[in-house]
mmCIF file of C-alpha atoms (C1' of nucleotides) in Angstrom:
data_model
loop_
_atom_site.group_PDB
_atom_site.id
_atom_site.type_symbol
_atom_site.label_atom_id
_atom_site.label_comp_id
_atom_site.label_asym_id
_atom_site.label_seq_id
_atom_site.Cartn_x
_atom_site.Cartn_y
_atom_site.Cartn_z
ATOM 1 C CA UNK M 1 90.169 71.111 -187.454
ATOM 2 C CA UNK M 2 90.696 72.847 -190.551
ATOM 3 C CA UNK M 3 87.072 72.517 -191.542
ATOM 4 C CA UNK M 4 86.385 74.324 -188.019
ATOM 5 C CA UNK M 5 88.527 77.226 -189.022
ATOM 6 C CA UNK M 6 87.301 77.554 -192.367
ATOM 7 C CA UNK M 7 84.134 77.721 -191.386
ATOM 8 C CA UNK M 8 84.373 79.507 -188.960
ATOM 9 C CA UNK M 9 86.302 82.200 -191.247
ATOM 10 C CA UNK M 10 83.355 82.187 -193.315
ATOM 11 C CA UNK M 11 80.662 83.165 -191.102
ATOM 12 C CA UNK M 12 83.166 85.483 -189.236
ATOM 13 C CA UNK M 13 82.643 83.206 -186.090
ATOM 14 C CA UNK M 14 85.578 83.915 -183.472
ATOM 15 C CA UNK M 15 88.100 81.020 -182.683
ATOM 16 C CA UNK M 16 87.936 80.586 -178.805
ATOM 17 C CA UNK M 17 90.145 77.937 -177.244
ATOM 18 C CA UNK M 18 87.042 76.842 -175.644
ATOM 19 C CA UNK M 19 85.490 75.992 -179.315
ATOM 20 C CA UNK M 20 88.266 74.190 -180.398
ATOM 21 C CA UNK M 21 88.702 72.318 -177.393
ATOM 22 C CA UNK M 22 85.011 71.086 -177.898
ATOM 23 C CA UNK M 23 85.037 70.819 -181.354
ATOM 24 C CA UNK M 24 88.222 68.658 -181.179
ATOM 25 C CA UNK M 25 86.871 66.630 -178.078
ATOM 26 C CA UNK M 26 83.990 65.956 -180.139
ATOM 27 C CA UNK M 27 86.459 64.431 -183.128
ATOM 28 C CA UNK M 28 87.887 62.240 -181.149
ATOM 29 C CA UNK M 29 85.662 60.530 -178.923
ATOM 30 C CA UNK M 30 82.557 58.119 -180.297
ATOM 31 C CA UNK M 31 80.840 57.751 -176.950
ATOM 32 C CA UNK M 32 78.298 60.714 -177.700
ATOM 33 C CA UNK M 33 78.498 62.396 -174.707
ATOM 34 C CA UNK M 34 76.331 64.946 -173.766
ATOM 35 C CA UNK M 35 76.885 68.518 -173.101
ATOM 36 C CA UNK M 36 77.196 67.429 -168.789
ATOM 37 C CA UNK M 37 79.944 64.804 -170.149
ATOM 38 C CA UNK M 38 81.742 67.224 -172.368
ATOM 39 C CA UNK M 39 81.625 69.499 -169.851
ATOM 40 C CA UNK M 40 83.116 67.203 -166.719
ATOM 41 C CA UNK M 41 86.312 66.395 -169.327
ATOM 42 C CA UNK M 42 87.076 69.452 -170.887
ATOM 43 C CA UNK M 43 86.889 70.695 -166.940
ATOM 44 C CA UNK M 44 90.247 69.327 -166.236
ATOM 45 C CA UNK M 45 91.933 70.790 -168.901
ATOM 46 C CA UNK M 46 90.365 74.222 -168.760
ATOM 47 C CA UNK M 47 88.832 75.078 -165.383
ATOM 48 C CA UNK M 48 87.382 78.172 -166.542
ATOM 49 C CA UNK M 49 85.216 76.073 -169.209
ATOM 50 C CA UNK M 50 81.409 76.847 -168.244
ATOM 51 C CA UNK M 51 78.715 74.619 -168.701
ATOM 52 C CA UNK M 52 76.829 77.554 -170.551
ATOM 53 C CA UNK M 53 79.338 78.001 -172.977
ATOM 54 C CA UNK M 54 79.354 74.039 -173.901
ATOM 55 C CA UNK M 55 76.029 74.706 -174.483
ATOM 56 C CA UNK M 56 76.315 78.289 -176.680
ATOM 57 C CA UNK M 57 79.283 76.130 -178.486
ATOM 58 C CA UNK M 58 77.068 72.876 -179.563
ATOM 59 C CA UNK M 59 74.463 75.422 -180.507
ATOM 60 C CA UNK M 60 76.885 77.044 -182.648
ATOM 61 C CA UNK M 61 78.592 74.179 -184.274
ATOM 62 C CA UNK M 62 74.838 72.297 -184.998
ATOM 63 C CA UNK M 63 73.224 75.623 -186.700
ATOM 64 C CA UNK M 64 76.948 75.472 -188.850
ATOM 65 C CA UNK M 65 76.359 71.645 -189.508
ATOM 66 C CA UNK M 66 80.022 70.301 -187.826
ATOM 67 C CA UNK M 67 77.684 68.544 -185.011
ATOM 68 C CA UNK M 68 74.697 66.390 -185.047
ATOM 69 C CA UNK M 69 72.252 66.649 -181.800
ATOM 70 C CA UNK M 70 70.546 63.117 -180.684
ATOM 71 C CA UNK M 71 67.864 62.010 -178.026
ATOM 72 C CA UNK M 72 68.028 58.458 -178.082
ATOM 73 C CA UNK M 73 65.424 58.423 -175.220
ATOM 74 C CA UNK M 74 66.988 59.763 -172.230
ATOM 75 C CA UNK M 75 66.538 63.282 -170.151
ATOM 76 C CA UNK M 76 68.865 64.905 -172.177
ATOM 77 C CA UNK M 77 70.453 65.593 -175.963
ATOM 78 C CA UNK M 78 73.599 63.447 -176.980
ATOM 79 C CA UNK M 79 76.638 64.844 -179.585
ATOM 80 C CA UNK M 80 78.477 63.838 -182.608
ATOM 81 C CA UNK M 81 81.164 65.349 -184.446
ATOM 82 C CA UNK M 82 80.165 62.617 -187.439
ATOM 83 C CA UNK M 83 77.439 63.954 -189.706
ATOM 84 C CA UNK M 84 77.487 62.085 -191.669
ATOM 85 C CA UNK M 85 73.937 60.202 -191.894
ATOM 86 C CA UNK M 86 74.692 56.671 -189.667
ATOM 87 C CA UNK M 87 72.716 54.584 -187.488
ATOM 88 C CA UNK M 88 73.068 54.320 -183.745
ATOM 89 C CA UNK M 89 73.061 51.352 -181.740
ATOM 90 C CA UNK M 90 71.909 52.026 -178.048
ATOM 91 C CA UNK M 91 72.086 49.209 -175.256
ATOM 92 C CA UNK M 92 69.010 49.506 -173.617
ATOM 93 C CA UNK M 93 70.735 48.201 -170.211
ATOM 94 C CA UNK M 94 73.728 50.462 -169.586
ATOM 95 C CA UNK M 95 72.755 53.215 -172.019
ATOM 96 C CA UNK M 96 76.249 53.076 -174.185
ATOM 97 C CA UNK M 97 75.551 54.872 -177.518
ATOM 98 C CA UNK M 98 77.506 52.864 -180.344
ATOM 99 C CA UNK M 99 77.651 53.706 -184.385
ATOM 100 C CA UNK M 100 77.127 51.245 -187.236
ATOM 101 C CA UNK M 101 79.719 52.207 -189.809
ATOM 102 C CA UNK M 102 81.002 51.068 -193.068
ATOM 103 C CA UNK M 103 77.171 50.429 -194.135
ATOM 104 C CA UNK M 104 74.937 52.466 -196.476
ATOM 105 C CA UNK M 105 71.596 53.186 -194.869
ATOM 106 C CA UNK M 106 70.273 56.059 -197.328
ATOM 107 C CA UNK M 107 68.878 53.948 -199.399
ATOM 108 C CA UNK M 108 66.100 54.198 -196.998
ATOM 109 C CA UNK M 109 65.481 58.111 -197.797
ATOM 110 C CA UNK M 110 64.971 56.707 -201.260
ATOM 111 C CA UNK M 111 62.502 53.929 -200.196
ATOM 112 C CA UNK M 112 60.665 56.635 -197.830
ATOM 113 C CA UNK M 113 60.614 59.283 -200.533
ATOM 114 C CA UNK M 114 58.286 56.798 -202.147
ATOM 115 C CA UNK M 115 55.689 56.257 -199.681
ATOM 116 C CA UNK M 116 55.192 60.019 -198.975
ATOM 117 C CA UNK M 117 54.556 63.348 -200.450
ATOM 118 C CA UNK M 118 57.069 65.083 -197.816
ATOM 119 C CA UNK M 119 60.397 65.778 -199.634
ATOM 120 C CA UNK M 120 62.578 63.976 -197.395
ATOM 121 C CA UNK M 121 66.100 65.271 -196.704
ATOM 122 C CA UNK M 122 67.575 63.449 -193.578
ATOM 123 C CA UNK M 123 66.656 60.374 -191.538
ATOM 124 C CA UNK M 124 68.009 59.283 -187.846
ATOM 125 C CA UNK M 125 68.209 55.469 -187.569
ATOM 126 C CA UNK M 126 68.230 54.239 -183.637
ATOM 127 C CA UNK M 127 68.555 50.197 -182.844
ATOM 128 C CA UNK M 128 67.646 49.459 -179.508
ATOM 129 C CA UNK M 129 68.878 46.026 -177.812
ATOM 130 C CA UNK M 130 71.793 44.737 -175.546
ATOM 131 C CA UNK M 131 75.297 45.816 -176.396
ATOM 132 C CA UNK M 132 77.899 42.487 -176.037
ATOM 133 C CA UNK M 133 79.578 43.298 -172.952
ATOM 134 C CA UNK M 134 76.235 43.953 -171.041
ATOM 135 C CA UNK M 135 75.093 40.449 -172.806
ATOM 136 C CA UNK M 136 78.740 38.992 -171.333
ATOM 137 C CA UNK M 137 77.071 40.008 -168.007
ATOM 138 C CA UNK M 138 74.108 38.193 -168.046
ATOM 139 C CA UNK M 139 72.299 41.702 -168.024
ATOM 140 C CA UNK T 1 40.105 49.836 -175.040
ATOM 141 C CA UNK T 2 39.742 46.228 -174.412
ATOM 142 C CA UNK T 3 43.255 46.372 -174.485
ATOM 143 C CA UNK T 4 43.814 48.865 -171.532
ATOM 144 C CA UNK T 5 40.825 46.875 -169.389
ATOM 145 C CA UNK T 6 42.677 44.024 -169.504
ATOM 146 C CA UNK T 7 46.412 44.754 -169.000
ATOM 147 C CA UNK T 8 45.631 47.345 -166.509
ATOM 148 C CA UNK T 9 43.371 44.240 -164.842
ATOM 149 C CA UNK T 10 46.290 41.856 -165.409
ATOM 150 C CA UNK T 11 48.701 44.237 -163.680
ATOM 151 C CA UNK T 12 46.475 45.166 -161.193
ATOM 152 C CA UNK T 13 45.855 49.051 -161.969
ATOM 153 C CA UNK T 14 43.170 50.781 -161.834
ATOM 154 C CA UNK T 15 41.195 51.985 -164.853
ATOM 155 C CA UNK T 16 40.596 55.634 -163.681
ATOM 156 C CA UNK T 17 38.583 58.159 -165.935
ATOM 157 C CA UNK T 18 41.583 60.210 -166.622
ATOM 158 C CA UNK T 19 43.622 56.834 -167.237
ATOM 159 C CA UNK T 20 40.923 56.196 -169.555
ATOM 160 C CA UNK T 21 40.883 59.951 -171.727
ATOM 161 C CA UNK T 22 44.345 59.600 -171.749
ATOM 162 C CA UNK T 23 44.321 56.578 -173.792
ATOM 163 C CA UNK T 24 41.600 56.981 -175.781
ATOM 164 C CA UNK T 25 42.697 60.707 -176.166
ATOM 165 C CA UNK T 26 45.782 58.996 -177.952
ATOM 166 C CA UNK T 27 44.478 56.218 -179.929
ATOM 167 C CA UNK T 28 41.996 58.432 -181.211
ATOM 168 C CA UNK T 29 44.681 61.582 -183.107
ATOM 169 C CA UNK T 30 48.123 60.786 -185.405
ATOM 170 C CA UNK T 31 49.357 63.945 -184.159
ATOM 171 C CA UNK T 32 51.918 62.596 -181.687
ATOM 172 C CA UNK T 33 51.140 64.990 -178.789
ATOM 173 C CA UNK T 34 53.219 66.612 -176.120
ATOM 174 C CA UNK T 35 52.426 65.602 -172.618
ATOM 175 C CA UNK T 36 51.415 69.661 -172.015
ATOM 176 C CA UNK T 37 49.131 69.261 -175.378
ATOM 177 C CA UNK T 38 47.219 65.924 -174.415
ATOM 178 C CA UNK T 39 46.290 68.048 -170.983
ATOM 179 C CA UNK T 40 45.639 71.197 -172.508
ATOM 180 C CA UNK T 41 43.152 69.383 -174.690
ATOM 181 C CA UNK T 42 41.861 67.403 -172.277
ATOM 182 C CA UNK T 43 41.555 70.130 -170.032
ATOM 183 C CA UNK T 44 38.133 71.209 -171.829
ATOM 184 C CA UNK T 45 36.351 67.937 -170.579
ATOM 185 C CA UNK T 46 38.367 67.014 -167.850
ATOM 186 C CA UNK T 47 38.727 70.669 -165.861
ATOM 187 C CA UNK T 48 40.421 69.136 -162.885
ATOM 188 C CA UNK T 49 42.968 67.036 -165.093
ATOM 189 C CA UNK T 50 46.327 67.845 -163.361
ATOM 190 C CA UNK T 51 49.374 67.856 -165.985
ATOM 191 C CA UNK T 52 51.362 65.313 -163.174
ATOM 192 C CA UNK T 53 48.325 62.929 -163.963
ATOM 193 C CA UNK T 54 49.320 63.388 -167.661
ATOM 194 C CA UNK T 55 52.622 62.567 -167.080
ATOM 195 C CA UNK T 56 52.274 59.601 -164.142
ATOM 196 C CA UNK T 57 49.650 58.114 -166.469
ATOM 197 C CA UNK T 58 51.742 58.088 -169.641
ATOM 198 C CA UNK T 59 54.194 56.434 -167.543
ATOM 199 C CA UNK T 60 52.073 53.699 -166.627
ATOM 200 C CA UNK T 61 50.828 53.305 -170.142
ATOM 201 C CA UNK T 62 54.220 53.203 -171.705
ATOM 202 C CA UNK T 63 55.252 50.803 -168.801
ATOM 203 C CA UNK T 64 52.645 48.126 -169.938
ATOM 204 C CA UNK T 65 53.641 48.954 -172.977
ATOM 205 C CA UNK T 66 50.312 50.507 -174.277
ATOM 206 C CA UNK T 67 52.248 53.710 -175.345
ATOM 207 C CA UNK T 68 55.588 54.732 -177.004
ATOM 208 C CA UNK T 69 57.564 58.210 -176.249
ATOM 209 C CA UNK T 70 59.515 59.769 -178.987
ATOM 210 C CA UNK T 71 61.760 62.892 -179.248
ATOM 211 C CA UNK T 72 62.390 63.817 -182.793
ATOM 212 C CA UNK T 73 64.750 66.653 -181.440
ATOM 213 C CA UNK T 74 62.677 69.301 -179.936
ATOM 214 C CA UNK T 75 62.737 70.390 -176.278
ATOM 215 C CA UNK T 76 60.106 67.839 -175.311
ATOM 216 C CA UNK T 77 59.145 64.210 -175.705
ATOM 217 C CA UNK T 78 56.186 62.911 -177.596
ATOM 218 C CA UNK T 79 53.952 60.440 -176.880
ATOM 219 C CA UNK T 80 52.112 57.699 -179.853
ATOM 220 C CA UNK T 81 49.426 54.896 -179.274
ATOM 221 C CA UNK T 82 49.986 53.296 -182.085
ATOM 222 C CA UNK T 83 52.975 51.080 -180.746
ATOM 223 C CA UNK T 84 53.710 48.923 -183.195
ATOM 224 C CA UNK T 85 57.518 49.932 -185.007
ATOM 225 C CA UNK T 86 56.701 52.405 -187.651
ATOM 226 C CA UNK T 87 59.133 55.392 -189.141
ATOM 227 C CA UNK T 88 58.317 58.641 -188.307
ATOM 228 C CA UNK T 89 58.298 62.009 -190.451
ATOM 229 C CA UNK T 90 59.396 65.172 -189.052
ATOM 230 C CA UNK T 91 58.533 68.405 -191.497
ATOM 231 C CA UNK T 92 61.245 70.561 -190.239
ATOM 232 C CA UNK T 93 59.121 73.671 -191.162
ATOM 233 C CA UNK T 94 56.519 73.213 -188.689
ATOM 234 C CA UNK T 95 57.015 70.460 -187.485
ATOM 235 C CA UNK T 96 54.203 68.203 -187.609
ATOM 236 C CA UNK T 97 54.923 64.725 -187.382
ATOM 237 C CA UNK T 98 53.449 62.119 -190.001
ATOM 238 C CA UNK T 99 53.443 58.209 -190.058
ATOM 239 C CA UNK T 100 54.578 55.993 -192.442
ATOM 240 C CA UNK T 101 52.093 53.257 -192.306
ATOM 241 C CA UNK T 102 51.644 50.474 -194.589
ATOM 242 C CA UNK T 103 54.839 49.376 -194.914
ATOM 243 C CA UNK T 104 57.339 47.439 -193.098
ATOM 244 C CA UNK T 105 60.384 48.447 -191.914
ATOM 245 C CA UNK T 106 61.605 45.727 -189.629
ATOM 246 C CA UNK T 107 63.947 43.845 -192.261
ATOM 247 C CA UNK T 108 66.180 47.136 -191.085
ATOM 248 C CA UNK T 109 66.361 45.243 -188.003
ATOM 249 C CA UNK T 110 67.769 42.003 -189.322
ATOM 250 C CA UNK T 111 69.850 44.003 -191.833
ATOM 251 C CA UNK T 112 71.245 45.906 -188.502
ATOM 252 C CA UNK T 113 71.341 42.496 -186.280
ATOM 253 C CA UNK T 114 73.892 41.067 -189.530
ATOM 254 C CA UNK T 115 76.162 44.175 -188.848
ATOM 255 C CA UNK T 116 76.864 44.324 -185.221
ATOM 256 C CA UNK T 117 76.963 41.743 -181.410
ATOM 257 C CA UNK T 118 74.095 43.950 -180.209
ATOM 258 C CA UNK T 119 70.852 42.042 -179.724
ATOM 259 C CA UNK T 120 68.641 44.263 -181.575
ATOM 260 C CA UNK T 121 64.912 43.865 -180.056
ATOM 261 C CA UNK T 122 63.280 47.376 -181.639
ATOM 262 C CA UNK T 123 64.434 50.239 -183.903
ATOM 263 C CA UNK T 124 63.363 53.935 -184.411
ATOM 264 C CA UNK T 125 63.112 55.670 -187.809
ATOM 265 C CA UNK T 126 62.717 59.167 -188.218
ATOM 266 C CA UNK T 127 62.722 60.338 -191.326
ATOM 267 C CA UNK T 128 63.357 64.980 -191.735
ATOM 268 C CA UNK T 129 62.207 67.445 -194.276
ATOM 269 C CA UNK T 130 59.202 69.463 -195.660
ATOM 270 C CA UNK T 131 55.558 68.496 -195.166
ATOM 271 C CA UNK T 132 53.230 68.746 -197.905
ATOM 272 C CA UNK T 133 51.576 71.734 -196.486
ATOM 273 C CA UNK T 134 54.933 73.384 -195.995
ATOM 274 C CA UNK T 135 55.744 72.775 -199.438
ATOM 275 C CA UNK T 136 52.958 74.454 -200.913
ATOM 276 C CA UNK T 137 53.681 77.462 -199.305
ATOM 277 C CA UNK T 138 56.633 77.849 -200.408
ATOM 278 C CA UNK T 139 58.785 77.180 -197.020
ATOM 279 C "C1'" DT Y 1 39.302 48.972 -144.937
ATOM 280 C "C1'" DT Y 2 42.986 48.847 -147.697
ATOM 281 C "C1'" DC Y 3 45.249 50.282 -151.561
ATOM 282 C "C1'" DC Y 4 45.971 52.966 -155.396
ATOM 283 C "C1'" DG Y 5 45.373 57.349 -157.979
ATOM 284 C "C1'" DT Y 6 44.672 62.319 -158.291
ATOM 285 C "C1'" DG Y 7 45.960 66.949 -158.020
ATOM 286 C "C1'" DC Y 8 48.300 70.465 -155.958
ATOM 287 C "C1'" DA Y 9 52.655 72.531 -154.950
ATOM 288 C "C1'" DA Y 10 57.340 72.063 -154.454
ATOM 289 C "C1'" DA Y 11 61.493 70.025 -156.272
ATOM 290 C "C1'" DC Y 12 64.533 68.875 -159.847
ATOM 291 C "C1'" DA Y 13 67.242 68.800 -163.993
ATOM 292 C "C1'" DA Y 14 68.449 70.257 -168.613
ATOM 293 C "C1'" DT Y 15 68.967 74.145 -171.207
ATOM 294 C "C1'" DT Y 16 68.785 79.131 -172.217
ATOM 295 C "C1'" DT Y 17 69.438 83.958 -171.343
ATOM 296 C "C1'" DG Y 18 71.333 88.597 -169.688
ATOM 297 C "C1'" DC Y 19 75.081 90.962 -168.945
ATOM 298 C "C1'" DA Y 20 79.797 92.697 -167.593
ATOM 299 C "C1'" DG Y 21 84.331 91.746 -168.408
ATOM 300 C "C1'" DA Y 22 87.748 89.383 -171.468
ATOM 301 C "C1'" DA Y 23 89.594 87.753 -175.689
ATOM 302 C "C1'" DT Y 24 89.840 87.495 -180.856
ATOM 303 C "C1'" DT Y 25 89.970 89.639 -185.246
ATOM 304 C "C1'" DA S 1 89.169 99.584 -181.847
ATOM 305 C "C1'" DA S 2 85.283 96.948 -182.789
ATOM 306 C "C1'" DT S 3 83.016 92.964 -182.324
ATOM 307 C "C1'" DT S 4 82.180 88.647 -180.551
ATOM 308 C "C1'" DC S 5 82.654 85.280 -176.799
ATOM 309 C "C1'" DT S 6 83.036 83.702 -172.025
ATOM 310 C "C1'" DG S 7 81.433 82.698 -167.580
ATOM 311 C "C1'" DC S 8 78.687 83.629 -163.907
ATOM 312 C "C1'" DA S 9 74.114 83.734 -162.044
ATOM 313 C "C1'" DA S 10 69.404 83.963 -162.757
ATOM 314 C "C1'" DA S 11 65.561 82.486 -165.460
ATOM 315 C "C1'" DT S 12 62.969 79.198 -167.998
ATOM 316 C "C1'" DT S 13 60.958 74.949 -169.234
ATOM 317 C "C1'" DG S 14 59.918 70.025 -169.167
ATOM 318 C "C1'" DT S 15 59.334 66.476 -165.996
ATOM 319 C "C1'" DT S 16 59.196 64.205 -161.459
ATOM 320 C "C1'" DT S 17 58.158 63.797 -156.607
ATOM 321 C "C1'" DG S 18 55.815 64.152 -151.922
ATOM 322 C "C1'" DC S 19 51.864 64.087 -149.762
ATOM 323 C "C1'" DA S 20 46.943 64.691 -148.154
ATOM 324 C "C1'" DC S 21 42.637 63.659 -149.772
ATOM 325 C "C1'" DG S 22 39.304 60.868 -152.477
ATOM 326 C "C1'" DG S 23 37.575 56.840 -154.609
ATOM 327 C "C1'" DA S 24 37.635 52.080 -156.330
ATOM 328 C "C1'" DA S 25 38.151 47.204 -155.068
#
DNA sequence: TTCCGTGCAAACAATTTGCAGAATT
DNA sequence: AATTCTGCAAATTGTTTGCACGGAA
């Protein structure tokens, strides 16, 4: 949270209960919900919440760097508080959107940065199969 | 086009002349278009093209598998013909989006498959930052 | 003749925008 | 006190759907 406040310090950017409760959401969940999901949770908590300011918030915190938008191939954008640079795993039966951790993928920047005359600066890595507890189900 | 006569015989669907622009519209650029681009060109040739044909047919196409959808972040998906795995590049200045070809990627798979329980069947790699084009002008 | 596809318009869903009132600095 | 943010509703945009007509098998 402190990175939220410093940040938001430094672009004199207001701290709204609203903003930290999405922010904070956001650090503590690894399901990458999207801005509906977000929206349904932090509802309980703070009826006022509005789906338009979940959206003006993820805007806010992406164009500041704290979030990460993905499409992994549905009808709508996904969210993560981690930025930094991992793969995703997606289970292509009930749609779960999983992280590989505790692995080094950049080195595939370096191996793309070789094969092209872009100047490459970021990569998203997506893996698309059948998570275990869909494969426990025969699915 | 062979391919598109026969799975569209296989599957029993009809090879319609808009089916058929569609396709070859697709095979024929590397530009990855939008669903409202692929109609707008084809609208010059085709004048009674509807843009719900574009999308039923790229439905159908990416059904049989003929045709792969991507989002690389914007508002909007696109669609590529050339289906087999191949990383993407995404100039975040105006974004244009560039193969890699000529190089394979898929031992990212196994590496990915040691890592996790998912099955891993396919991957997507999109790889961000300045085209070329973009970097000669200085953006 | 049957079935499937097209094209129009309407429907839908995700996201953005405008603005008045409310909250933060 | 000044500025920025919220929350509502309306607008916008990408995509899908329903259905009558047309055309291929």
């Amino acid at each position: 949270m402190e990175q939220l406040n410093s940040l938001f310090k430094e672009k004199s950017l207001k701290v709204t209960p609203q903003r930290y409760a999405i922010y904070k959401y956001l650090k503590s969940t690894k399901s990458h919900p999207s801005a509906e999901t977000i929206y349904e949770d932090l509802k309980v908590n703070y009826p006022t919440m509005s789906l338009a300011t979940v959206y003006k918030t993820l805007r806010t915190l992406i164009e500041i760097g704290l979030v990460k938008e993905i499409n992994v191939g549905e009808d709508n954008f996904r969210y993560d508080a981690n930025v930094d640079t991992h793969p995703h795993l997606i289970c292509r039966s009930c749609s779960r959107v999983d992280d590989i951790e505790n692995y080094n993928f950049t080195f595939i920047n370096e191996e793309a940065q070789k094969l092209t005359d872009y100047i490459i600066e970021d990569s998203k890595l997506f893996f698309y199969g059948i998570c275990p507890e869909c494969q426990k189900e025969g699915r």
